[in-house]
Every structure is written in C-alpha cells, then in structure tokens.
CSV table of C-alpha atoms in Angstrom, one decimal:
chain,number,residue,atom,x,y,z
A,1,UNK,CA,4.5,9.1,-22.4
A,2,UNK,CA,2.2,6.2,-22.9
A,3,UNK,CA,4.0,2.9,-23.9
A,4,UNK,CA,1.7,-0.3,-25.9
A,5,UNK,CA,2.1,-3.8,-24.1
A,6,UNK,CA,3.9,-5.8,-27.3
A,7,UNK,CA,5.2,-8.5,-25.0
A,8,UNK,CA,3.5,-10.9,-27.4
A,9,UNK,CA,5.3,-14.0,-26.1
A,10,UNK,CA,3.4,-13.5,-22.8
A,11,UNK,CA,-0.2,-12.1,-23.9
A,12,UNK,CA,-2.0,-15.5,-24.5
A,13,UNK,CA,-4.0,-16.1,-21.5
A,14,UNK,CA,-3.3,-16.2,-17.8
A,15,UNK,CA,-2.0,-18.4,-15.2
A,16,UNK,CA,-4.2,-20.3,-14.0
A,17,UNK,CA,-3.8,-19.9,-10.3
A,18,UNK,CA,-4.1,-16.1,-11.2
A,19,UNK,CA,-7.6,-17.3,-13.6
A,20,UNK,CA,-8.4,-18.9,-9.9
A,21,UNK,CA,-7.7,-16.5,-7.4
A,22,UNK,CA,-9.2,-13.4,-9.6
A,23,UNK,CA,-12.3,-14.6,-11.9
A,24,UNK,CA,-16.2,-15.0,-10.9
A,25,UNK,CA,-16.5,-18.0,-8.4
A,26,UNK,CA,-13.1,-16.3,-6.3
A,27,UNK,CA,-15.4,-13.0,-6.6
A,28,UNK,CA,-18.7,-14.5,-5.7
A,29,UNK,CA,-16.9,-16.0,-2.4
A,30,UNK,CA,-15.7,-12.4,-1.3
A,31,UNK,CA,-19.3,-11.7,-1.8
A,32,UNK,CA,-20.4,-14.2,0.3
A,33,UNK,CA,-18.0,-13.2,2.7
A,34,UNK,CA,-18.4,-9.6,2.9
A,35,UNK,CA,-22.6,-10.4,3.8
A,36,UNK,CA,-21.0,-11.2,7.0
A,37,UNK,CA,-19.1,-8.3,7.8
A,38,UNK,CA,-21.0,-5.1,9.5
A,39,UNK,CA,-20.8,-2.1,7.4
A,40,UNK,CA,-19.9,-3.9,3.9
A,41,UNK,CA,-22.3,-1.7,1.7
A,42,UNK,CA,-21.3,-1.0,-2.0
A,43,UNK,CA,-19.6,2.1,-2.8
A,44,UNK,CA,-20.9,4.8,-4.5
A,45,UNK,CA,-20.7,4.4,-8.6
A,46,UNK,CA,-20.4,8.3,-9.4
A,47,UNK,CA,-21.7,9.4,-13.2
A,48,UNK,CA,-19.5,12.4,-14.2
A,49,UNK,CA,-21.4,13.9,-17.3
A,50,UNK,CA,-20.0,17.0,-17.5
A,51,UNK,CA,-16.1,15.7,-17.2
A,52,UNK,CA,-16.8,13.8,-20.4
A,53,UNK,CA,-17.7,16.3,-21.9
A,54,UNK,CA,-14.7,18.5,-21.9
A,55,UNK,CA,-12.4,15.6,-22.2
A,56,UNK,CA,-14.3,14.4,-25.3
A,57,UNK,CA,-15.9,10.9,-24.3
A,58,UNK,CA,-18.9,9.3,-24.0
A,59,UNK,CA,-19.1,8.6,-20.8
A,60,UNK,CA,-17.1,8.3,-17.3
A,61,UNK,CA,-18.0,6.1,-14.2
A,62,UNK,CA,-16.1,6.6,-10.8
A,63,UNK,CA,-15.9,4.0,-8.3
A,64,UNK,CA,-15.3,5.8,-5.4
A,65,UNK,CA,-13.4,3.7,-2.6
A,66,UNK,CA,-13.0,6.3,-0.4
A,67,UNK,CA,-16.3,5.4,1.2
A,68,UNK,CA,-15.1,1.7,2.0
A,69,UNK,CA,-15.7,0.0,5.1
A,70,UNK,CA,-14.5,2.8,7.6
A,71,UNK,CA,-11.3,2.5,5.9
A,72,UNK,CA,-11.5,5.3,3.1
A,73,UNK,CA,-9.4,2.9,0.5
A,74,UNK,CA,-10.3,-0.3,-1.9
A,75,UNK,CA,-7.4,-1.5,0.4
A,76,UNK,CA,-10.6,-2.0,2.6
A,77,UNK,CA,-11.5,-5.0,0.9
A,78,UNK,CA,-7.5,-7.3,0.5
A,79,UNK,CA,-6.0,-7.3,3.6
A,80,UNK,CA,-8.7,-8.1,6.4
A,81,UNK,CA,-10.0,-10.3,3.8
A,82,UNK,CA,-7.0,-12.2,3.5
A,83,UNK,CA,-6.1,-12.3,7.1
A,84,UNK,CA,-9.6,-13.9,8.1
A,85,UNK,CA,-9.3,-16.3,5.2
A,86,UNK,CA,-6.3,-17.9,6.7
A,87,UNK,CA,-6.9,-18.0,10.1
A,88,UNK,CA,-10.3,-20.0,8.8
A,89,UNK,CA,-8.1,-22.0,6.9
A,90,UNK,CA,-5.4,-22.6,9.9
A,91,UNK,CA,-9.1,-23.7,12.0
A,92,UNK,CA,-10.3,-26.0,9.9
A,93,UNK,CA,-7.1,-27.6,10.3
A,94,UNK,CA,-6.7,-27.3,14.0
A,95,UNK,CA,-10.5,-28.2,14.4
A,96,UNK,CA,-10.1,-31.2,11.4
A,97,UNK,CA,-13.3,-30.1,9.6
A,98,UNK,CA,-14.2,-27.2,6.9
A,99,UNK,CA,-14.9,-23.9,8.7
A,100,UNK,CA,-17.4,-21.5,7.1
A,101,UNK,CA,-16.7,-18.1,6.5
A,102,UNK,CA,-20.1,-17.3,8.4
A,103,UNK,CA,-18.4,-18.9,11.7
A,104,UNK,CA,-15.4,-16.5,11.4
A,105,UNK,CA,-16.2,-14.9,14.9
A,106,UNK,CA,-17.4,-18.0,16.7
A,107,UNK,CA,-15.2,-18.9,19.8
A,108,UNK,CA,-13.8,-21.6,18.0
A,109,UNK,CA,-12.0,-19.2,15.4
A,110,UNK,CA,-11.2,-16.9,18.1
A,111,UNK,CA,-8.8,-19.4,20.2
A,112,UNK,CA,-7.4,-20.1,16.8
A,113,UNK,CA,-6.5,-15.9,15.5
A,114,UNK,CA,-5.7,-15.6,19.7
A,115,UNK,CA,-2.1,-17.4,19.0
A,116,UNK,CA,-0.9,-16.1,15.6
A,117,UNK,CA,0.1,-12.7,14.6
A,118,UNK,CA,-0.1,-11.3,11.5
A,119,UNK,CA,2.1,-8.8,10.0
A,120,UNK,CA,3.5,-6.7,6.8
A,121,UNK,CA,5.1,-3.5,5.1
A,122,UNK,CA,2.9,-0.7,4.6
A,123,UNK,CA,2.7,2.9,2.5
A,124,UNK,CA,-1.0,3.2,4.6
A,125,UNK,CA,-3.6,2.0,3.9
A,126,UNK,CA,-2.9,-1.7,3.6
A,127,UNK,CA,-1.6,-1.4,6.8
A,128,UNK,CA,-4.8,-0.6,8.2
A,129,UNK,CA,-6.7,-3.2,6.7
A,130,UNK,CA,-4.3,-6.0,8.1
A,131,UNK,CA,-4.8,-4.3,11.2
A,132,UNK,CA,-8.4,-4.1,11.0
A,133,UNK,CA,-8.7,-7.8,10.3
A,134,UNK,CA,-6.7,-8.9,13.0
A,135,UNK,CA,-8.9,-6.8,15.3
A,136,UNK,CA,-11.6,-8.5,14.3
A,137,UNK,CA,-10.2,-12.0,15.0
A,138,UNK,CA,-8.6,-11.5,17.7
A,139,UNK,CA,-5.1,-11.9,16.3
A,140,UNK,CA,-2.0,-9.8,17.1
A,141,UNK,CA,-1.1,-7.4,14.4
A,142,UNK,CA,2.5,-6.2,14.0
A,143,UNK,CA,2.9,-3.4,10.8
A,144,UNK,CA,5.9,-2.2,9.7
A,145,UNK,CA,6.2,1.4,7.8
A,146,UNK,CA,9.1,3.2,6.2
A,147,UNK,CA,10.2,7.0,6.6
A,148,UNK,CA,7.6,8.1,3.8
A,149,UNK,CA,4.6,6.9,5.9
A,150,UNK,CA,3.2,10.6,7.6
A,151,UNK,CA,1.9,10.1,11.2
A,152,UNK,CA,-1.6,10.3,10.6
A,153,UNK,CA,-1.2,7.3,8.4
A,154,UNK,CA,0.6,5.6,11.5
A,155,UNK,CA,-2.2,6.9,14.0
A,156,UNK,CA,-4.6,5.4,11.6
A,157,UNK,CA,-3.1,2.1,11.6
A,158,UNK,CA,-2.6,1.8,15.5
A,159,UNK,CA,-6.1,2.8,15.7
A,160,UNK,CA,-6.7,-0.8,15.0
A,161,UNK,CA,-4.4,-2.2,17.6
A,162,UNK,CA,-1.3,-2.8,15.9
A,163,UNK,CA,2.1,-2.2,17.3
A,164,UNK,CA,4.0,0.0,14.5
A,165,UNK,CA,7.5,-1.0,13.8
A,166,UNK,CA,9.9,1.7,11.9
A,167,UNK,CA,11.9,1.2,9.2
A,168,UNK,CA,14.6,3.4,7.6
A,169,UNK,CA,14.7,3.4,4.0
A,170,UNK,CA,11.4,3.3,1.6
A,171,UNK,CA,8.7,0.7,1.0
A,172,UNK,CA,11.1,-1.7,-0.4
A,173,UNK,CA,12.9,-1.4,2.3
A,174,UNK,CA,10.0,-2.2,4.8
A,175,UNK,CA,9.2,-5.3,2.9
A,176,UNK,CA,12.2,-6.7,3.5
A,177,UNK,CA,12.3,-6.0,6.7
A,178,UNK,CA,8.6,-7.5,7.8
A,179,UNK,CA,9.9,-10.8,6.0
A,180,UNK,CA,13.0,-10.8,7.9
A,181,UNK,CA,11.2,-10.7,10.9
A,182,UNK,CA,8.5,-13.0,10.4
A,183,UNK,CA,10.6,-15.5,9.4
A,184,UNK,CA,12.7,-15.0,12.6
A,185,UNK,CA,9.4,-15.1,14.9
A,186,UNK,CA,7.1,-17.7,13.3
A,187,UNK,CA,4.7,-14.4,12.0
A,188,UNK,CA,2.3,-14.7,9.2
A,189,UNK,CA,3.2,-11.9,6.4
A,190,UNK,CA,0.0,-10.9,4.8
A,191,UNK,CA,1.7,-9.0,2.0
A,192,UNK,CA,0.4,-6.9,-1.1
A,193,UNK,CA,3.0,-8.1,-3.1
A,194,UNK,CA,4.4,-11.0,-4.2
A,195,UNK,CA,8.1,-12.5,-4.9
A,196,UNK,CA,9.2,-16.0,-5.8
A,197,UNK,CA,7.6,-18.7,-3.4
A,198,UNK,CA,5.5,-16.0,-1.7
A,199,UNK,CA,2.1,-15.8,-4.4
A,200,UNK,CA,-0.6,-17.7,-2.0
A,201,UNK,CA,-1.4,-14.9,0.6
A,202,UNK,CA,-0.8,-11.8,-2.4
A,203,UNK,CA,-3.5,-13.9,-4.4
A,204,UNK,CA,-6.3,-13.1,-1.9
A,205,UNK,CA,-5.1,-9.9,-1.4
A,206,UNK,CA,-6.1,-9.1,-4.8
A,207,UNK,CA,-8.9,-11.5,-5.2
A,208,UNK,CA,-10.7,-9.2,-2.2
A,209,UNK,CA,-10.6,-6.6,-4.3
A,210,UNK,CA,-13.0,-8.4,-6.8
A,211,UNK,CA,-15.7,-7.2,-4.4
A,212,UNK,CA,-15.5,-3.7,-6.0
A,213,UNK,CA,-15.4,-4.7,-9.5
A,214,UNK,CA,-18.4,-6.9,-9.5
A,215,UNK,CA,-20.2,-4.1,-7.7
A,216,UNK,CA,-19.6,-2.0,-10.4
A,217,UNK,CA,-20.1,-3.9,-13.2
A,218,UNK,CA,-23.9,-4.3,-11.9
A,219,UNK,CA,-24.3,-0.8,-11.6
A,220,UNK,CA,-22.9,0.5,-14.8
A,221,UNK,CA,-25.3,1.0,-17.6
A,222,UNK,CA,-23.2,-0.8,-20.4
A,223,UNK,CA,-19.6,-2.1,-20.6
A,224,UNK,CA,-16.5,0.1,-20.5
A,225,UNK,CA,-14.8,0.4,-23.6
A,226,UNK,CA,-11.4,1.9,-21.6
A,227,UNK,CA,-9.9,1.6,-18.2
A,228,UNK,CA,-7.1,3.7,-16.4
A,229,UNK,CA,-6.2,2.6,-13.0
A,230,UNK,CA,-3.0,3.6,-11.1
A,231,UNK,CA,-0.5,1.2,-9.8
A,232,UNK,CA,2.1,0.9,-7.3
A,233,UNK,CA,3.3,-2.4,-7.4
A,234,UNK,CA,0.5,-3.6,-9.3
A,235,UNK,CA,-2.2,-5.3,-7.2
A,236,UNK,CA,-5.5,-3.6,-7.7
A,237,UNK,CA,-3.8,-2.9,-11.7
A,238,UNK,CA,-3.9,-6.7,-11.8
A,239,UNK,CA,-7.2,-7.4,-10.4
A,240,UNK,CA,-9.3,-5.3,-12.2
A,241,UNK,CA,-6.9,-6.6,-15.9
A,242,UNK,CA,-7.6,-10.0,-14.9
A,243,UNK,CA,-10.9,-9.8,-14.0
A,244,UNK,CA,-12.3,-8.2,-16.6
A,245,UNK,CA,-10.6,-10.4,-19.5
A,246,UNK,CA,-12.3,-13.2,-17.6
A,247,UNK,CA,-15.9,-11.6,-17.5
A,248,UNK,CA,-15.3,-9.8,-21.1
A,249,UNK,CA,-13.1,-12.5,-22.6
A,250,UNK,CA,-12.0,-11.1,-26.2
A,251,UNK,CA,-14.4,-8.0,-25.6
A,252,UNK,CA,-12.9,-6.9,-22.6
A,253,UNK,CA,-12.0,-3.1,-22.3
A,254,UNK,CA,-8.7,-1.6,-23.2
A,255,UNK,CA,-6.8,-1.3,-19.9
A,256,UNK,CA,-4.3,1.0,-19.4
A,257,UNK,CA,-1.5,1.6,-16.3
A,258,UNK,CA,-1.2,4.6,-14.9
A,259,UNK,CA,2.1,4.8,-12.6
A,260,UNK,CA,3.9,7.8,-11.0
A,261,UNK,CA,6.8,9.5,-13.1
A,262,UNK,CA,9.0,8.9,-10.0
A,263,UNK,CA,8.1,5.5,-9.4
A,264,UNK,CA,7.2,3.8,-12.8
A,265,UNK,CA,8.3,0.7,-11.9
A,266,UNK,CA,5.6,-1.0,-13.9
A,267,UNK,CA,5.8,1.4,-16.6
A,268,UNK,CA,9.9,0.2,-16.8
A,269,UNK,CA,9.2,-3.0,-16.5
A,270,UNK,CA,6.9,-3.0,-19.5
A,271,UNK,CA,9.8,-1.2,-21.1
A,272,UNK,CA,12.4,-3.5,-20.6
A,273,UNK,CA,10.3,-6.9,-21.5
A,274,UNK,CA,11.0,-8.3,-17.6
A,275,UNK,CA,10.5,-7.0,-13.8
A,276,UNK,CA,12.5,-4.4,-13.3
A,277,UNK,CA,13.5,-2.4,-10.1
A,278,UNK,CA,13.9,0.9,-10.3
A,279,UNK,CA,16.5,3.5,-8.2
A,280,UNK,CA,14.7,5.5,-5.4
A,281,UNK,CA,15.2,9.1,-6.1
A,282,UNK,CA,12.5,12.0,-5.3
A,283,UNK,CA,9.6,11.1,-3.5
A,284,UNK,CA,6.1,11.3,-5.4
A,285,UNK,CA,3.1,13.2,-3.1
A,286,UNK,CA,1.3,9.7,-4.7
A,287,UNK,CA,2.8,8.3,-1.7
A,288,UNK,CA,0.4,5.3,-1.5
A,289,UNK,CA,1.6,4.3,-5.5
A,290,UNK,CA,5.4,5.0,-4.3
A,291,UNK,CA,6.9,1.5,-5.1
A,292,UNK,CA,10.2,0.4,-7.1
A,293,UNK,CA,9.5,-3.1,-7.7
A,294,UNK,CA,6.3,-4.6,-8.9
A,295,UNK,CA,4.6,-7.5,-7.3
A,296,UNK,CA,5.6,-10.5,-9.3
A,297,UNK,CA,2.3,-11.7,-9.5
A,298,UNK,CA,1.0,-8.6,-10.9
A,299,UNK,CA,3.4,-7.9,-13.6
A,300,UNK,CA,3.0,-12.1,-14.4
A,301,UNK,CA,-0.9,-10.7,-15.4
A,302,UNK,CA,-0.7,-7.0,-16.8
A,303,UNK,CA,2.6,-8.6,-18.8
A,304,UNK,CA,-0.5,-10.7,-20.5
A,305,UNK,CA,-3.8,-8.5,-20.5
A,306,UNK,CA,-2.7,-5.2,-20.0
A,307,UNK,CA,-2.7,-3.1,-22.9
A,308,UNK,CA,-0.3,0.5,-22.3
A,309,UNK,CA,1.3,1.9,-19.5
A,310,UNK,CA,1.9,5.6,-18.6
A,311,UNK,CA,3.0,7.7,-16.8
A,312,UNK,CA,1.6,11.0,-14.6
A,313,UNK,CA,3.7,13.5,-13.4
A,314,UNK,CA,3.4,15.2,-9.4
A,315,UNK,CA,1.3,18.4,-10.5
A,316,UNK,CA,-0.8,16.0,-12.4
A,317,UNK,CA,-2.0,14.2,-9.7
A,318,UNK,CA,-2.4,17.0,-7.7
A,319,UNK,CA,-4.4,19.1,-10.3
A,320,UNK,CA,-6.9,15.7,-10.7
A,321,UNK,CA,-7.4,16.1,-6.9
A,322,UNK,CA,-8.7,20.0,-7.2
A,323,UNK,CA,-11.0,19.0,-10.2
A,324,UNK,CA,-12.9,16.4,-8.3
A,325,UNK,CA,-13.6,18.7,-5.4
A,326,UNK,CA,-13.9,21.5,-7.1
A,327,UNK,CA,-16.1,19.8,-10.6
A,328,UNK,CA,-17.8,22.1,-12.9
A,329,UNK,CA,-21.0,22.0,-14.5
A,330,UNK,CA,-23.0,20.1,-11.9
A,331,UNK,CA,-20.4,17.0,-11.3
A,332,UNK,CA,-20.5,15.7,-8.2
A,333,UNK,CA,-17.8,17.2,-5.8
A,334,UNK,CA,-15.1,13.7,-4.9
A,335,UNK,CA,-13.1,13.6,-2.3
A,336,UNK,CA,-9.8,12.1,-3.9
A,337,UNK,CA,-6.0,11.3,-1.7
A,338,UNK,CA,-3.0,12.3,-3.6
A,339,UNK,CA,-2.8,8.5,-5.3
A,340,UNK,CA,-7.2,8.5,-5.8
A,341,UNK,CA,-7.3,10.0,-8.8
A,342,UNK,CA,-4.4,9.0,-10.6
A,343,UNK,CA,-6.2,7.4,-13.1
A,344,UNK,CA,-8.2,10.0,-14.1
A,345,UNK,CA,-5.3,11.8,-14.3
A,346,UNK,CA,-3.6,9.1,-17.0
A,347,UNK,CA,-6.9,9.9,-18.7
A,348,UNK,CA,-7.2,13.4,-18.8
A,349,UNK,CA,-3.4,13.2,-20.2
A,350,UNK,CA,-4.4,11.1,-23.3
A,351,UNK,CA,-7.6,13.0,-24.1
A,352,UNK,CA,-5.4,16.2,-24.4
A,353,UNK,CA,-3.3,14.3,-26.9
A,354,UNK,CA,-5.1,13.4,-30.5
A,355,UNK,CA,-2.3,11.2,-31.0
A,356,UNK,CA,-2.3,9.1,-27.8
A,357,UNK,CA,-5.9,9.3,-28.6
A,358,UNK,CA,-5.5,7.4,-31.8
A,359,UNK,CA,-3.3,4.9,-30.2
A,360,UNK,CA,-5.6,3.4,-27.8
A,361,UNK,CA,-8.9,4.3,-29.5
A,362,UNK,CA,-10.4,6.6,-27.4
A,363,UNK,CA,-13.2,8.3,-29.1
A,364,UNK,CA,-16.0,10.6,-28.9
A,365,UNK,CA,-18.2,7.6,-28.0
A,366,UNK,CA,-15.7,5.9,-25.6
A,367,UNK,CA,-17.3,5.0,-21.9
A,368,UNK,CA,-14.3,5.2,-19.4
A,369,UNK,CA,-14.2,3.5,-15.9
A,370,UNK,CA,-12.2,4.7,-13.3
A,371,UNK,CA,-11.1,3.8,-9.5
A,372,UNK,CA,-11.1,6.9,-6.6
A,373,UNK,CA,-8.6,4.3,-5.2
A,374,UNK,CA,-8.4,6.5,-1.6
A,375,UNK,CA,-10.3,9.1,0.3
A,376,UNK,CA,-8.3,11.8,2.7
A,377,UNK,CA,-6.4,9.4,4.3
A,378,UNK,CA,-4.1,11.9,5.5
A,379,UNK,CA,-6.7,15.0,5.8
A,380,UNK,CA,-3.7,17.4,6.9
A,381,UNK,CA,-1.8,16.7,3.6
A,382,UNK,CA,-5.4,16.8,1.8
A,383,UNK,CA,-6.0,20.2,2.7
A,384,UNK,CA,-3.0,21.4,1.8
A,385,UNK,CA,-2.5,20.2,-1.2
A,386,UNK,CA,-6.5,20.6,-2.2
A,387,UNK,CA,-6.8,24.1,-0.1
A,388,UNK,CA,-10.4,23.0,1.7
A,389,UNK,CA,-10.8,20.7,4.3
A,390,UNK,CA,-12.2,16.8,3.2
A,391,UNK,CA,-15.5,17.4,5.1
A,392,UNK,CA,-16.3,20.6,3.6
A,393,UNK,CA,-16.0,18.8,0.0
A,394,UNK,CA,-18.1,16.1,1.4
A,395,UNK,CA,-20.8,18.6,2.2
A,396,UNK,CA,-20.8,19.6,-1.2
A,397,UNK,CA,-21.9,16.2,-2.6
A,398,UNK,CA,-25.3,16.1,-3.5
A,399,UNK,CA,-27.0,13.0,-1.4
A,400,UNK,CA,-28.2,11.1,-5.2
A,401,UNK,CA,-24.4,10.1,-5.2
C-alpha cells in the first residue's frame, strides 16, 4: 500500500532549527570534519543499468553505505559525529575559548571526553558508532540493546569498548531505559531519536548523515527525479527529505518512505495526521528499521516534505537482498543487510504496479536514488537468509565499483 502525504496544514516549509541542523553550511562542516578522521573516503555510488531496465526507469544510483568507515552502515557518519561534536563543545567551555574540530584529539579534548560518558539505545549499528566515537575521545561508552539485538551485533559494539547493558522488551523499550539511567548518573544520551525537550543531540545525528548525500549528489550525473529510502524511526528518511528540498527547493525529487509492514510506525503516523505509536507484534528480519514510534523530529520534517509512505513486507526485503548479490545482466553484485535494501524494495513494489506508478510519476524516464543503508552487519544471519557468505559476494564486484 503506498499512502500520499496530504497533511497540507504542515507542508509549507521547515523548521528552522531542522533548515539549520540539515542544509548546506551544517553539511559542509561534517565535511570539514570528516577530513580529519582516518579512513573517511566516500562510498561507492553504484550505476545499476540493467535493474532499470526491467523495472522500467531511466536510471538507478546506489549509495552504498556498507563500505562506511569500518562500520558497514550510514550510521557510520551520526553518532561518532555527534559524540565528538559535544565533547568539543563541553571544551571550549571548560577551556573558555572556541575549540576546532581539527583539535579533536589534542590532550586538551582528551582530559575533557576522559570524565564523561556517553550512552544510548541501540537496534546495531548506532550503537557502534556511539561506541566508536567515544573510543576515539577517550570517553566512556555505555550502550544499551533490547532482546532483538543478535550477538554479533552486541560483539560488534563491545568491539569498540563499550560496556553493553540488556534490556527486556524491544527498542522502545531500551530507549527508555538508556534515559532513565542517564538521568540517574549524570550520562550524556547521544540518541537517534528525538522526543519533547530532547531535539539538540538527534539534530547532529542526522546532520552527520549529510556527509553521504553531498557525496552523492557530486557524483551523480543529473538530479534524481524519485527517492525511496527506508525508515525506522525516521532519521536518515528526514535527512536526505530535508536536505534535498533545501538544495532542490521547488525542484526537489519526489521522496517516498519505505517502512516495514510490521513496524510502519511512520507509515501510521502519516495515516492518522499526528505521531503515532504503534503495538509491538511480530518481529520484522529488517531488524535495524524495527521501531514503533518515530523520532519527533523526523516526523516534524517528512510531515512537511515527504511525499508517500509505504510499506514492504518480510519476503520483500529478503528477496531485494538475493537480487543485489545475485544481479543479472552485468549489475554489480551488492552486498545488502536485511534493512539495506529496503528501498529498493519500496521501488521494485511500485514499478510492478501501473497504478502506484501513476500516482507518484514514475516513468520510463524517471532516474531513482537509492541508500544500501547497511552491509552484513550480522554475516551469520546474512548468509542465511542470502545463501552465500558476504565475502564471496564481495568477490564478485567488479573493482570499477
């Protein structure tokens, strides 16, 4: 099902704190930023010819995150970035004058990240990229995962240094329960999703994630004319809505929200007309989009520029996963996790529908851009689901990619 955003009283423009934290000076100074961080090369920006061609478009351009700074996932790019910004913001105040983000591992900064701690709720891979940027400050990292979170995802996470906390319930549930805490012990929550009162941190989150679109946007050979790009509670949805109505203005591309069937939360907000939180029944194998409440400061944007949401069943996702490894025709082989590919997926959907085609325009000379949000970041579950092991897709990929 693929619902049209008519929330007319709130599609006018956006906030402007969300105009701040997401346009092209906040992306520029993630730029800047990431020149200072070992191993921040772009990722690959992966032409898939022959795709297009049996699902009827122009053109479609990947952006494939799974090769993002050691990390596998765009995630790569919020949390660490947000954890450094504020412990150079808490050393400029300690030290009374502006501290530059190409001091970040100075002595100085160090004494500073050596007495805070840093914590939040995690499906998996934001986890791991808190984790990694308190490793590389020197901070203490405390990360907090619920039952759904597989133990390679928690081995991946401790990797960094982080002491892993256990929470019953699901990711909701976690949240909670990394706020409670914090609160209790004077921690810094450096969450992916936002509530009342709680919009600062969640902002650079998502405006580190700017790093990916600006990358492909120099690469690509024209503008898109559509976007799908999955959701869980909203953030990297909300980055790449905002950012582009920025850059594009009235000419941006139509953007469309691809959420798991068994936790739409997004989708059911649009529905209702306000955020809504969804019951927790059967867990989705998109386990890293597996969220029943969206971030209020993503729905506050994709309310105002988003244009449909969807909706992708289980055996969807898990089909998209086997085309990319497995392409035809010369495609590049991809490397997708169970929640990478979800947007293609929310493509492939409408292009098998003439009428959804219709609804949101998308012709014979449409050029789509997508996100391959993750890599194998559980290889176990990868290979059962995909039936070859990650590294013998990777060998597939011709080196040009």
């Amino acid at each position: 099902m693929l619902l049209r955003n008519t929330l007319s009283d709130y599609r006018s423009a956006l906030d402007p704190s969300d105009a701040d934290a997401l346009g092209i000076e906040a992306a520029q100074a993630v730029e800047r930023f990431l020149q200072h961080r070992e191993g921040a090369t772009p990722t690959p920006l992966v032409s898939l010819p022959a795709l297009a061609r049996r699902l009827g478009v122009e053109s479609i351009y990947l952006k494939d995150e799974g090769h993002r700074l050691g990390l596998g996932s765009f995630k790569a790019l919020g949390g660490a970035y947000a954890v450094i910004q504020l412990v150079l913001e808490l050393a400029s105040k300690q030290l009374g004058r502006p501290v530059d983000v190409s001091e970040w591992r100075s002595p100085e900064v160090a004494a500073v990240a050596a007495g805070l701690t840093v914590t939040c709720a995690t499906d998996g891979n934001h986890g791991r990229s808190v984790a990694q940027g308190a490793q590389l400050v020197g901070a203490s990292c405390v990360i907090f995962v619920h039952a759904g979170v597989s133990d390679e995802r928690c081995r991946a996470i401790a990797r960094y240094g982080a002491r892993i906390e256990h929470v019953e319930g699901n990711y909701d549930d976690s949240v909670a329960k990394a706020s409670s805490v914090a609160s209790e012990r004077g921690w810094i929550v450096v969450s992916d999703t936002s509530w009342p009162g709680y919009e600062r941190i969640p902002h650079l989150v998502m405006q580190g994630y700017t790093a990916l679109l600006r990358e492909a946007l120099a690469a690509l050979p024209n503008p898109p004319t559509h976007v799908f790009v999955q959701a869980g509670v909203g953030g990297i949805a909300a980055a790449v809505a905002a950012h582009f109505a920025l850059v594009f203005g009235n000419d941006r591309p139509f953007l469309t929200v691809v959420d798991p069937a068994r936790a739409a939360c997004l989708f059911e907000s649009a529905k209702a007309g306000h955020i809504v939180k969804i019951p927790h029944d059967k867990p989705t194998v998109m386990a890293m989009l597996e969220c029943y409440e969206p971030s209020l400061v993503a729905w506050r944007i994709l309310s105002r520029v988003a244009d449909a949401f969807m909706t992708v069943e289980d055996d969807e996702a898990i089909a998209t996963m086997k085309d990319l490894a497995y392409p035809a025709d010369g495609d590049p082989a991809i490397v997708a996790g169970e929640s990478g590919g979800v947007g293609l997926a929310g493509l492939a959907k409408v292009a098998g529908d003439p009428a959804l085609r219709a609804e949101i325009g998308l012709g014979s000379d449409a050029s789509v851009f997508l996100i391959n949000t993750e890599g194998a970041t559980d290889p176990v579950l990868y290979e059962k689901l995909v039936g070859a092991r990650p590294e013998d897709v990777i060998a597939r990929v011709p080196s040009k990619t």
